[in-house]
mmCIF file of C-alpha atoms in Angstrom:
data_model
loop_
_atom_site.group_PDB
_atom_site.id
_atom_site.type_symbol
_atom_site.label_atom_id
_atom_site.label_comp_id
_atom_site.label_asym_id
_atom_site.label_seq_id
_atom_site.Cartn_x
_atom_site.Cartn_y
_atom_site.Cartn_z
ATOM 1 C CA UNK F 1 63.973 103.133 -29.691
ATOM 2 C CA UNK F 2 65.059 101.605 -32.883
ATOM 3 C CA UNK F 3 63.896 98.596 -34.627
ATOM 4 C CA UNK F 4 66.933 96.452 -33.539
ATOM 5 C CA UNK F 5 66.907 97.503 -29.941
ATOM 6 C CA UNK F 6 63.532 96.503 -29.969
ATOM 7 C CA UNK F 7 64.243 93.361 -31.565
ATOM 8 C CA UNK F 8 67.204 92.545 -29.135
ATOM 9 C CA UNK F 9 64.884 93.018 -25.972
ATOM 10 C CA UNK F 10 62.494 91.228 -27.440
ATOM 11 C CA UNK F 11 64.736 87.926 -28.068
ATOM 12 C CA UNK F 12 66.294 88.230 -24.686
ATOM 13 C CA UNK F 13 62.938 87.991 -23.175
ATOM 14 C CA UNK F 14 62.186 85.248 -24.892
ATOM 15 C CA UNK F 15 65.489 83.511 -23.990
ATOM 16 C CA UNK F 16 64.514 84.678 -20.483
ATOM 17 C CA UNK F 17 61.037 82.839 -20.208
ATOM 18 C CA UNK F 18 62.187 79.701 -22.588
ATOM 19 C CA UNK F 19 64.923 79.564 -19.106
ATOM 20 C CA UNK F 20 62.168 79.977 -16.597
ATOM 21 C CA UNK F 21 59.994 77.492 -18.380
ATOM 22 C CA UNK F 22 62.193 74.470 -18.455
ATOM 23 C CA UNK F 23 63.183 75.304 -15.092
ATOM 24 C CA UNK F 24 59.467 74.741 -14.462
ATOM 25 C CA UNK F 25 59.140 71.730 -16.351
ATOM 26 C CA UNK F 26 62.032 70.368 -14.759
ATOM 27 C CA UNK F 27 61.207 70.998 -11.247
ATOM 28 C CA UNK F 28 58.219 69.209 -11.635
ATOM 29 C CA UNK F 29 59.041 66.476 -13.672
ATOM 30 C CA UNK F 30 61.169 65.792 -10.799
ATOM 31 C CA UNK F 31 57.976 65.542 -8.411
ATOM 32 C CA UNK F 32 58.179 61.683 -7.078
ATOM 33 C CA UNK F 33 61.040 58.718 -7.828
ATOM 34 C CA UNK F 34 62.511 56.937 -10.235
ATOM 35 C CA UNK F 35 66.217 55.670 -10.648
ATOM 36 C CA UNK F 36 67.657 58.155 -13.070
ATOM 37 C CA UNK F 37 71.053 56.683 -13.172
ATOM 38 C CA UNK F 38 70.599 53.706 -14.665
ATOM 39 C CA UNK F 39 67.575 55.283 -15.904
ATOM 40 C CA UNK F 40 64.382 53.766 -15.664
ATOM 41 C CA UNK F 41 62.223 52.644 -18.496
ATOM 42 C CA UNK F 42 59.570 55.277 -18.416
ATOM 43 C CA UNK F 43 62.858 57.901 -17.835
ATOM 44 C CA UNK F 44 64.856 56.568 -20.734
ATOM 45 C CA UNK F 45 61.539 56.728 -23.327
ATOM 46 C CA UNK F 46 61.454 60.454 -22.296
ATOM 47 C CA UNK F 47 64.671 61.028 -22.687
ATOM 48 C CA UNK F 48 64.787 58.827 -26.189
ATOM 49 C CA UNK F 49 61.692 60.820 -27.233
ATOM 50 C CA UNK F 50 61.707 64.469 -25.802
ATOM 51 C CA UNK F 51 62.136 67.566 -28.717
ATOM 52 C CA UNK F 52 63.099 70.898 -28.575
ATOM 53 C CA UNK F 53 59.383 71.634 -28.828
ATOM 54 C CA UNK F 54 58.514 69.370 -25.574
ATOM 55 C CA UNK F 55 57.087 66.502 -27.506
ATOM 56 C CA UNK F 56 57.188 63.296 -27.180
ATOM 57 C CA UNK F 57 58.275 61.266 -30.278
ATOM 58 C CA UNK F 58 60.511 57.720 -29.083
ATOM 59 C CA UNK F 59 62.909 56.994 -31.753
ATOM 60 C CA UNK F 60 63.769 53.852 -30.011
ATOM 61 C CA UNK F 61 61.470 50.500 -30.854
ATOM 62 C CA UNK F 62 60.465 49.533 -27.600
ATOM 63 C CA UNK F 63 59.436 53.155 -26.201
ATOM 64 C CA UNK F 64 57.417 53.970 -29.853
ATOM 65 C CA UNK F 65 55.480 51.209 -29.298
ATOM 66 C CA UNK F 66 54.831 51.729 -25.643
ATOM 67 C CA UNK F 67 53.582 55.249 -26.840
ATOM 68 C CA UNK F 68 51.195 53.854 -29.323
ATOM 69 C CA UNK F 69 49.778 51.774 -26.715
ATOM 70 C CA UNK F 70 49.686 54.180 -23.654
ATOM 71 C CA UNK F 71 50.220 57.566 -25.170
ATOM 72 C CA UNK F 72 52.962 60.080 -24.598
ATOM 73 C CA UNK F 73 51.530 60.911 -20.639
ATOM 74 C CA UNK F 74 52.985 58.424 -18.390
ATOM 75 C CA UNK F 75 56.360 59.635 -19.817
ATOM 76 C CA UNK F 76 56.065 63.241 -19.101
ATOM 77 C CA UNK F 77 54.967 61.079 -15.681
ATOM 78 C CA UNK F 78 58.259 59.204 -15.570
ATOM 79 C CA UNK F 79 58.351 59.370 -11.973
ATOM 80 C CA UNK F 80 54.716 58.064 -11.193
ATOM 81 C CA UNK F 81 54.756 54.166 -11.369
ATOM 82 C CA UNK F 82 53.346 54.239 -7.619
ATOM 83 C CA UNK F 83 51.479 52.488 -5.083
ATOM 84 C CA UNK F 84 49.688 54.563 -2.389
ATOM 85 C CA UNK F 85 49.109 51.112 -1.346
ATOM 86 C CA UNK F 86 52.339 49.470 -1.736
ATOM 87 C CA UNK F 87 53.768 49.781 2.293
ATOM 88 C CA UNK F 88 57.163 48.700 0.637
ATOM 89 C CA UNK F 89 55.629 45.479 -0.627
ATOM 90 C CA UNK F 90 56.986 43.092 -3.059
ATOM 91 C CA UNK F 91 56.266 39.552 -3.659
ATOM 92 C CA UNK F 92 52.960 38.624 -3.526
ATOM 93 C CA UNK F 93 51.467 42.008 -3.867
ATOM 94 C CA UNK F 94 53.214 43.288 -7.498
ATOM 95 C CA UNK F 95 51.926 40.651 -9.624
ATOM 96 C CA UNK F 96 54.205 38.845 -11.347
ATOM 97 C CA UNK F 97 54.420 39.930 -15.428
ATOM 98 C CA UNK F 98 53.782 43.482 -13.888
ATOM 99 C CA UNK F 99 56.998 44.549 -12.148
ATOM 100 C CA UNK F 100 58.025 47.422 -14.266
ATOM 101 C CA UNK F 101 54.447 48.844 -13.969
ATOM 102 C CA UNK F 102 54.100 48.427 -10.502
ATOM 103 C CA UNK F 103 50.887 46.648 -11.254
ATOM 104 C CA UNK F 104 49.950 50.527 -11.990
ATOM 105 C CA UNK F 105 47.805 49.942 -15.539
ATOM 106 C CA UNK F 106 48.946 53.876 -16.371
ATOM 107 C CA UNK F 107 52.534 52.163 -16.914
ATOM 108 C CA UNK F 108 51.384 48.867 -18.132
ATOM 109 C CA UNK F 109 53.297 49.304 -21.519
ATOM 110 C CA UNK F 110 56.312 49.618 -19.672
ATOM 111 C CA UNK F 111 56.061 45.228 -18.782
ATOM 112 C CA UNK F 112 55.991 44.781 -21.963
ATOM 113 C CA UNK F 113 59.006 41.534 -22.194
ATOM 114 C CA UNK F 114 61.197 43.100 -25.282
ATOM 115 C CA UNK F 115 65.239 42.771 -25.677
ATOM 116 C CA UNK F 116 65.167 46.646 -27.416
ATOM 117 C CA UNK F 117 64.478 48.614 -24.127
ATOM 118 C CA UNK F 118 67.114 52.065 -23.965
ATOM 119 C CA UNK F 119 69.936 50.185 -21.487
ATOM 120 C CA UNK F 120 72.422 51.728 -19.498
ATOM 121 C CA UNK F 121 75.901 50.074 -20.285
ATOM 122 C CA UNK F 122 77.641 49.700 -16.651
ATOM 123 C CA UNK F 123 80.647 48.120 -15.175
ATOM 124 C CA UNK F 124 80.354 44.183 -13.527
ATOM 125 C CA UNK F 125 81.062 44.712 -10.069
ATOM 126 C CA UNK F 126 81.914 48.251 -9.839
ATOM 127 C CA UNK F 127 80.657 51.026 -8.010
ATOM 128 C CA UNK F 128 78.127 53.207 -9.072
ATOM 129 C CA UNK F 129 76.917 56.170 -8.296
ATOM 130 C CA UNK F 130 72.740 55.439 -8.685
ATOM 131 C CA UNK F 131 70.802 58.512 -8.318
ATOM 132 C CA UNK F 132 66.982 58.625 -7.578
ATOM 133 C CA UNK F 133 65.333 61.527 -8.848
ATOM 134 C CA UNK F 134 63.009 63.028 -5.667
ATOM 135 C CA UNK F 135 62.491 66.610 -5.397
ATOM 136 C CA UNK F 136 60.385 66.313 -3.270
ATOM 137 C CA UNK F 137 61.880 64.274 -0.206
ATOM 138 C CA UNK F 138 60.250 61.826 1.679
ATOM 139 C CA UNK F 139 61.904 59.629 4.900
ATOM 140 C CA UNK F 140 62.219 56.398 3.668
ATOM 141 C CA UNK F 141 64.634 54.081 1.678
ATOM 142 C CA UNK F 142 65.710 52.277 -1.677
ATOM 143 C CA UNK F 143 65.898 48.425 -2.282
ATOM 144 C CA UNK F 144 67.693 47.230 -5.332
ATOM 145 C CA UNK F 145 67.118 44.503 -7.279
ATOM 146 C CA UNK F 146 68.606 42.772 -9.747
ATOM 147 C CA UNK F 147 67.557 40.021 -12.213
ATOM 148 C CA UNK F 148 69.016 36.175 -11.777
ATOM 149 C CA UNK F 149 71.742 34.588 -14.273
ATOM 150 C CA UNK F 150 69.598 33.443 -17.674
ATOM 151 C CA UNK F 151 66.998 36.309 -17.698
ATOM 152 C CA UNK F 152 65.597 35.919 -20.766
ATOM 153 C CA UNK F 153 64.537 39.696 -21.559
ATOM 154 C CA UNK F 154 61.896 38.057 -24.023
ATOM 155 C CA UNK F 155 59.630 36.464 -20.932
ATOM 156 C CA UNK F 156 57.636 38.307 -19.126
ATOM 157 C CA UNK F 157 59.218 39.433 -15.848
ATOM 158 C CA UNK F 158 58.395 37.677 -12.440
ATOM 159 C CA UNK F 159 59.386 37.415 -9.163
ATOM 160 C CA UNK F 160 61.177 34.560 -10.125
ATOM 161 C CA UNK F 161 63.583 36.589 -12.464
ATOM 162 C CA UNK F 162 65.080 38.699 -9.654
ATOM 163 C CA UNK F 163 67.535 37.721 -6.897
ATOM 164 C CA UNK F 164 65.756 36.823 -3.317
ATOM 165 C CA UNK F 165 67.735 40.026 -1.597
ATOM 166 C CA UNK F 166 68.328 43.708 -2.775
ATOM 167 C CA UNK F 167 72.082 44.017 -3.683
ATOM 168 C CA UNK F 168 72.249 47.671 -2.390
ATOM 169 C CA UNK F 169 69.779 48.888 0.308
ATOM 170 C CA UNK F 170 69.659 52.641 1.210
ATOM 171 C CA UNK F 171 67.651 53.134 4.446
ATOM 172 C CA UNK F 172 67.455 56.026 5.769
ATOM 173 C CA UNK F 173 67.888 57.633 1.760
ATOM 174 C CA UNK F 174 70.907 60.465 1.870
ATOM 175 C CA UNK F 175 69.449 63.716 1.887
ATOM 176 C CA UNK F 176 67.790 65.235 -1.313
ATOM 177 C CA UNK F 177 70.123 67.861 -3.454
ATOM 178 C CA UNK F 178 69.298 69.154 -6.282
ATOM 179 C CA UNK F 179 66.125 67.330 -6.804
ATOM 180 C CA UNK F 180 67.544 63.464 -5.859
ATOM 181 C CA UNK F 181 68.626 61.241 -4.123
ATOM 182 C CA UNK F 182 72.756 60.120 -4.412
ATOM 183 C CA UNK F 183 74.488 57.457 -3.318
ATOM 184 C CA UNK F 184 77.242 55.289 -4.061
ATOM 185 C CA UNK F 185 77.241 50.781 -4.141
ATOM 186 C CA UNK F 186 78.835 48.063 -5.429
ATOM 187 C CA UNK F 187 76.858 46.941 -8.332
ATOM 188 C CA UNK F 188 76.918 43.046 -8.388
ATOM 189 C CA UNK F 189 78.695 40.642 -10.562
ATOM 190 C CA UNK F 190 76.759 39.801 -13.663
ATOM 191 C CA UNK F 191 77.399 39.837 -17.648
ATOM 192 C CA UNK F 192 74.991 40.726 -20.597
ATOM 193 C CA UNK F 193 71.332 42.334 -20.504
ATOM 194 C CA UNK F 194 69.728 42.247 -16.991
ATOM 195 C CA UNK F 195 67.215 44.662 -14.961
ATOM 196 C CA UNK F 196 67.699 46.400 -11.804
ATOM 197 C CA UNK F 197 64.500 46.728 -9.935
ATOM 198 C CA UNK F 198 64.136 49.651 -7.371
ATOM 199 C CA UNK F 199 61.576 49.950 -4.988
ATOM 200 C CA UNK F 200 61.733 53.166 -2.778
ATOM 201 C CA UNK F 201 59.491 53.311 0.306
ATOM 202 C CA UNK F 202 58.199 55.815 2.262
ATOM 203 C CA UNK F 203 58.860 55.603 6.196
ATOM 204 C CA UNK F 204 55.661 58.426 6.717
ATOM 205 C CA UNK F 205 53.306 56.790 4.478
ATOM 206 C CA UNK F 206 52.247 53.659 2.078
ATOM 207 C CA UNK F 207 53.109 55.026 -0.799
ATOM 208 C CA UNK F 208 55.832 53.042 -2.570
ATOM 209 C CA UNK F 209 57.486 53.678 -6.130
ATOM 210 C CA UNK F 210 58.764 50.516 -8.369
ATOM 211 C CA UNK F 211 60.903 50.847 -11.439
ATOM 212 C CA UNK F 212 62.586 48.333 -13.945
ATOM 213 C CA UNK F 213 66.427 49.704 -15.012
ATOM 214 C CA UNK F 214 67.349 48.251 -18.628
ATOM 215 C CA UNK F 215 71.492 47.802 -18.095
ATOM 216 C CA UNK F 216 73.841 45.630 -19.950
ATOM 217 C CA UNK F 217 76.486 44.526 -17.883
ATOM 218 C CA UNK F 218 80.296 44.762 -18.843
ATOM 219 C CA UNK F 219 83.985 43.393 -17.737
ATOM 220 C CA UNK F 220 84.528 41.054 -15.328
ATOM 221 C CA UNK F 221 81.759 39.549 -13.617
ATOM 222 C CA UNK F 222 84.035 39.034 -10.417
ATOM 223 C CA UNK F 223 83.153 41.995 -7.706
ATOM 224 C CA UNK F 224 86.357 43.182 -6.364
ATOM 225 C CA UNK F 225 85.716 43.507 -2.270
ATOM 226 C CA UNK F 226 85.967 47.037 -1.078
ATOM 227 C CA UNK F 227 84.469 49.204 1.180
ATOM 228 C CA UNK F 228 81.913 52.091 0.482
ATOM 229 C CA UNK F 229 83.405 55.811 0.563
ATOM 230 C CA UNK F 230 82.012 56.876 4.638
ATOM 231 C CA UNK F 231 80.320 59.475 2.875
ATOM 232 C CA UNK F 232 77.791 57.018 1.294
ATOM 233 C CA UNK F 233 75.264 54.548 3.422
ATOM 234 C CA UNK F 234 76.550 51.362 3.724
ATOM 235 C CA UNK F 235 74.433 49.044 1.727
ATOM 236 C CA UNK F 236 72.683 46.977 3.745
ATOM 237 C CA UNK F 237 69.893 43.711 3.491
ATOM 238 C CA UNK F 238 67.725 44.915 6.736
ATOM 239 C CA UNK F 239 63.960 45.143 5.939
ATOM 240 C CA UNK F 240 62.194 48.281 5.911
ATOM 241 C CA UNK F 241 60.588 49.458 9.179
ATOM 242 C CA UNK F 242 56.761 48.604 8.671
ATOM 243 C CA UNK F 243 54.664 51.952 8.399
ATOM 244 C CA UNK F 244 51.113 52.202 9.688
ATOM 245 C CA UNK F 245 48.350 51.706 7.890
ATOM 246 C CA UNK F 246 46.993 55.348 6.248
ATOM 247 C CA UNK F 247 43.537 55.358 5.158
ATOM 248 C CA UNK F 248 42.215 58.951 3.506
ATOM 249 C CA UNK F 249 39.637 60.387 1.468
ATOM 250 C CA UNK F 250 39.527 63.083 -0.550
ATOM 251 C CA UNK F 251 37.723 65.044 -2.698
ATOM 252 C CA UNK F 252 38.341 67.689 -5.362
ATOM 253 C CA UNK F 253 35.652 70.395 -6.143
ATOM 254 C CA UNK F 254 35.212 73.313 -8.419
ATOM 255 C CA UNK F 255 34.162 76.348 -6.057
ATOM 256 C CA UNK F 256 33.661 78.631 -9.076
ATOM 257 C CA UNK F 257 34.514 79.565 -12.573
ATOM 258 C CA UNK F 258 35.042 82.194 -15.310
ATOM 259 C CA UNK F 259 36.054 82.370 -19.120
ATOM 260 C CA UNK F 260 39.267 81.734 -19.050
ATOM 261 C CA UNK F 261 39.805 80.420 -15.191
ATOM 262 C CA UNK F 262 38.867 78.935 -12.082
ATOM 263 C CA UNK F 263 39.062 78.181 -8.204
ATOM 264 C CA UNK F 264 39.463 74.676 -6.875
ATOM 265 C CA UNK F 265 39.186 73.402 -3.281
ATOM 266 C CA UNK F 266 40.678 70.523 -1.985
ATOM 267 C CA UNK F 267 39.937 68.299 1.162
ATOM 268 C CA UNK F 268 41.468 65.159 2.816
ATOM 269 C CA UNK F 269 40.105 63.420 5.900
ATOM 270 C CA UNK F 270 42.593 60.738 7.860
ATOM 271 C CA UNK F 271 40.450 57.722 8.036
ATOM 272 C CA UNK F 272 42.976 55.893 9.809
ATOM 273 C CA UNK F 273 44.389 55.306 13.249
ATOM 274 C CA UNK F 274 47.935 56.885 12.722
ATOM 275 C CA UNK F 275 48.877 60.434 12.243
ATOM 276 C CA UNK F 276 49.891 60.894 8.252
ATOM 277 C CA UNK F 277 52.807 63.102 7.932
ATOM 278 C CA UNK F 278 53.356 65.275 4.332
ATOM 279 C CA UNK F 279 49.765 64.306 3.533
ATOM 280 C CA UNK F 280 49.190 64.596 -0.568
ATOM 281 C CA UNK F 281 45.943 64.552 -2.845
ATOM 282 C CA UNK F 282 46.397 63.981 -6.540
ATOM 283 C CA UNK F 283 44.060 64.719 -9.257
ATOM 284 C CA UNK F 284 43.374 64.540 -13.114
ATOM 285 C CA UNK F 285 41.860 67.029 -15.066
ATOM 286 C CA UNK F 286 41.605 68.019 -18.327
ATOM 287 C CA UNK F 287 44.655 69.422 -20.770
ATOM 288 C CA UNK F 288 45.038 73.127 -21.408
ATOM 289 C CA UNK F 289 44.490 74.156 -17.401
ATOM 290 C CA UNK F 290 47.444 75.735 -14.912
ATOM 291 C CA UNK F 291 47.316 75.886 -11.581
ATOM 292 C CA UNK F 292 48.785 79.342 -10.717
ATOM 293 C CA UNK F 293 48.363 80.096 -7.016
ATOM 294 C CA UNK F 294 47.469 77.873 -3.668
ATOM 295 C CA UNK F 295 46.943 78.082 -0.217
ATOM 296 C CA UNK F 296 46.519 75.967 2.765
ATOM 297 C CA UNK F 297 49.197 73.759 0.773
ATOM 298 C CA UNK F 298 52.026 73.244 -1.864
ATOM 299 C CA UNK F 299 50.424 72.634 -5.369
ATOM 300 C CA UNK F 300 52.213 70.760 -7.833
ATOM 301 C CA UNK F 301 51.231 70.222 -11.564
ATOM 302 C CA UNK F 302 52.859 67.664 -14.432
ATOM 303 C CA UNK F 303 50.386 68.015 -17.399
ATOM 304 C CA UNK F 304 46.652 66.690 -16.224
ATOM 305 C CA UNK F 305 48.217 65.714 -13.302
ATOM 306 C CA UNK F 306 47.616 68.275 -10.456
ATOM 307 C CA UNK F 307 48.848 67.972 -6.829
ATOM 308 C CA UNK F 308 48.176 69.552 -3.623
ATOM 309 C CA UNK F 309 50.903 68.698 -0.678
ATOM 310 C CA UNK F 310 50.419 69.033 3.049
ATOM 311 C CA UNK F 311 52.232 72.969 3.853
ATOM 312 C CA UNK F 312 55.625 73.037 5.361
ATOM 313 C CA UNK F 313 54.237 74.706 8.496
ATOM 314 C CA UNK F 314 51.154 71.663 9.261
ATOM 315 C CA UNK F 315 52.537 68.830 7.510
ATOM 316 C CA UNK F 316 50.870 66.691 9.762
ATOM 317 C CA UNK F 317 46.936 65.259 9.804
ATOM 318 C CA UNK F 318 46.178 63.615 13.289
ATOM 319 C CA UNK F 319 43.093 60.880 13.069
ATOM 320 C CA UNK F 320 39.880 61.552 12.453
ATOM 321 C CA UNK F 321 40.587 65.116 11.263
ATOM 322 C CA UNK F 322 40.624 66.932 7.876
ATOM 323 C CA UNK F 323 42.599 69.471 6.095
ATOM 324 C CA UNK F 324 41.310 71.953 2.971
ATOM 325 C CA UNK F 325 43.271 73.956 0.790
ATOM 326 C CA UNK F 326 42.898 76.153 -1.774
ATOM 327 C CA UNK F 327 43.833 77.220 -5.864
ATOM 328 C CA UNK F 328 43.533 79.172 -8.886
ATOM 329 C CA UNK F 329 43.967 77.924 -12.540
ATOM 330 C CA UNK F 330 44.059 79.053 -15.690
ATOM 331 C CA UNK F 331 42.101 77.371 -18.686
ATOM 332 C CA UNK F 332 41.106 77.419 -22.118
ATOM 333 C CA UNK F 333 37.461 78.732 -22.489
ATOM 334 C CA UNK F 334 34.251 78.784 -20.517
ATOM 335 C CA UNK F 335 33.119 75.121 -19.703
ATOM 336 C CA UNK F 336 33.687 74.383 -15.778
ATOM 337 C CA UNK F 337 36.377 71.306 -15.618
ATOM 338 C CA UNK F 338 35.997 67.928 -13.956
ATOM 339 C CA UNK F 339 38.618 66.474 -12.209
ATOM 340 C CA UNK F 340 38.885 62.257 -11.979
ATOM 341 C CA UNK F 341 41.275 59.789 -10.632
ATOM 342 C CA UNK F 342 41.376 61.488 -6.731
ATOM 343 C CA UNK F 343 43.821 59.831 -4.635
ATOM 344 C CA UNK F 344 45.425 60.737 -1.760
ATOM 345 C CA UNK F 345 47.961 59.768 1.249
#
């Protein structure tokens, strides 16, 4: 073989895995919600900051100095300002000042009350076509919010700030495609810099996801009447069904170790009096380790951040009993890891 044959298989297996790993990357940066169109905060600092060599380095003001305060994770975790607790809560359980963060102190950067957020320029009273990254789906719905005439960007934002009713509710979500959710609604009738707040709740479980939407509002402030497309859910201002209270615990362990790898077993128990459907456990652990390979479940992995779902055969953990799973990982070195920050639902 000669020298540039070589060198021409060479590159296109490069080009080959350099395909396979952002296909990776994007699947799983893709692994909970957040509005991606108009992009969320902790979405538009990744975008504003992601390089060709998957960095993180915000050019713009507001996402730099979010960074400096909170490091570069929670934006490769764009989609994690969560509440396993949340049960599609609003007032009175967000505090107020900690809306974008979801009163999550992972995301706390993200409240800070700054007029140089990344904004999504949009149309007064148009439609829109919002779409709520999710690849993996979860029955439930959307609310969205959006800040009152006067918001001052430069106050911290409360309860107060936002309009007493969603402007757009989604419930049941359209189905997941292509790792979110899409649907079409008449954005409302505003001018300048506002927010649009999304909660999205889960129908199965507590866990609920907030985000704060940076938009600047353009045109004509009067909403021209219409009627949605009959392809798209009809917004609508009906409250979410209530879902039953989950309590879990979990733990994860290290079941044995090697230069260079691992094996990690994972267990939830339903504490609770209600079935919990697509259980989860999450986990932290340190940098440098992939999960390759797991059973008894569907593992999941953004950075530190490793995830074990309930398997599409069982997805379901009845009261008072327990599931386990299984996986193998990869690591820099010797020394056994620890794994911190176990939740589950």
């Amino acid at each position: 073989m000669t020298t540039k044959a070589t060198v021409a298989i060479l590159t296109a297996l490069a080009v080959v895995a350099a395909g396979v790993t952002m296909l990776l990357l994007q699947r799983s940066a893709l692994a909970h919600g957040a509005l991606q169109a108009p992009a969320s905060r902790t979405y538009a600092c990744y975008n504003d900051g992601l390089t060709s060599s998957n960095e993180i380095k915000p050019k713009n003001p507001a996402c730099a100095q979010a960074v400096a305060v909170g490091g570069t994770q929670p934006l490769y975790d764009w989609y994690g300002v969560r509440r396993s607790d949340g049960g599609g809560r609003t007032r009175g359980f967000v505090p107020d000042g900690k809306l974008c963060s979801g009163g999550f102190a992972k995301y706390a950067a993200y409240d800070a009350a700054r007029a140089d957020w990344p904004a999504t320029v949009v149309q007064s009273g148009a439609m829109y076509d919002f779409v709520y990254g999710a690849s993996v789906p979860h029955p439930g719905g959307v609310k969205l919010y959006v800040t009152k005439d006067g918001y001052n960007p430069t106050r911290p934002l409360t309860w107060a700030d936002l309009e007493e009713q969603p402007f757009l509710t989604a419930d049941p979500e359209p189905e997941a495609s292509d790792g979110a959710y899409r649907f079409s609604g008449r954005l409302p009738g505003k001018s300048g810099r506002h927010i649009v707040y999304s909660v999205s709740y889960r129908s199965d479980s507590q866990e609920t996801f907030y985000g704060c939407s940076d938009v600047i509002f353009s045109g004509s402030s009067a909403p021209q009447p219409s009627t949605p497309p009959p392809s798209t859910p009809a917004p609508s201002t009906s409250p979410p069904s209530t879902p039953a209270p989950i309590s879990c615990a979990a733990t994860v362990k290290l079941a044995k170790s090697w230069s260079g790898g691992f094996q990690g077993s994972v267990t939830i128990k339903n504490n609770g009096a209600a079935p919990i459907n697509q259980w989860f456990v999450q986990w932290t652990m340190p940098f440098g380790i992939k999960i390759t390979q797991a059973w008894g479940g569907t593992s999941m992995q953004s950075g530190p951040i490793g995830m074990i779902h309930a398997p599409e055969s069982n997805p379901k953990l009845a009261p008072g009993a327990s599931a386990t799973a299984g996986f193998l990982a990869t690591m820099n070195g010797a020394t056994p890891p620890t794994f911190t920050e176990v939740s589950c639902g």
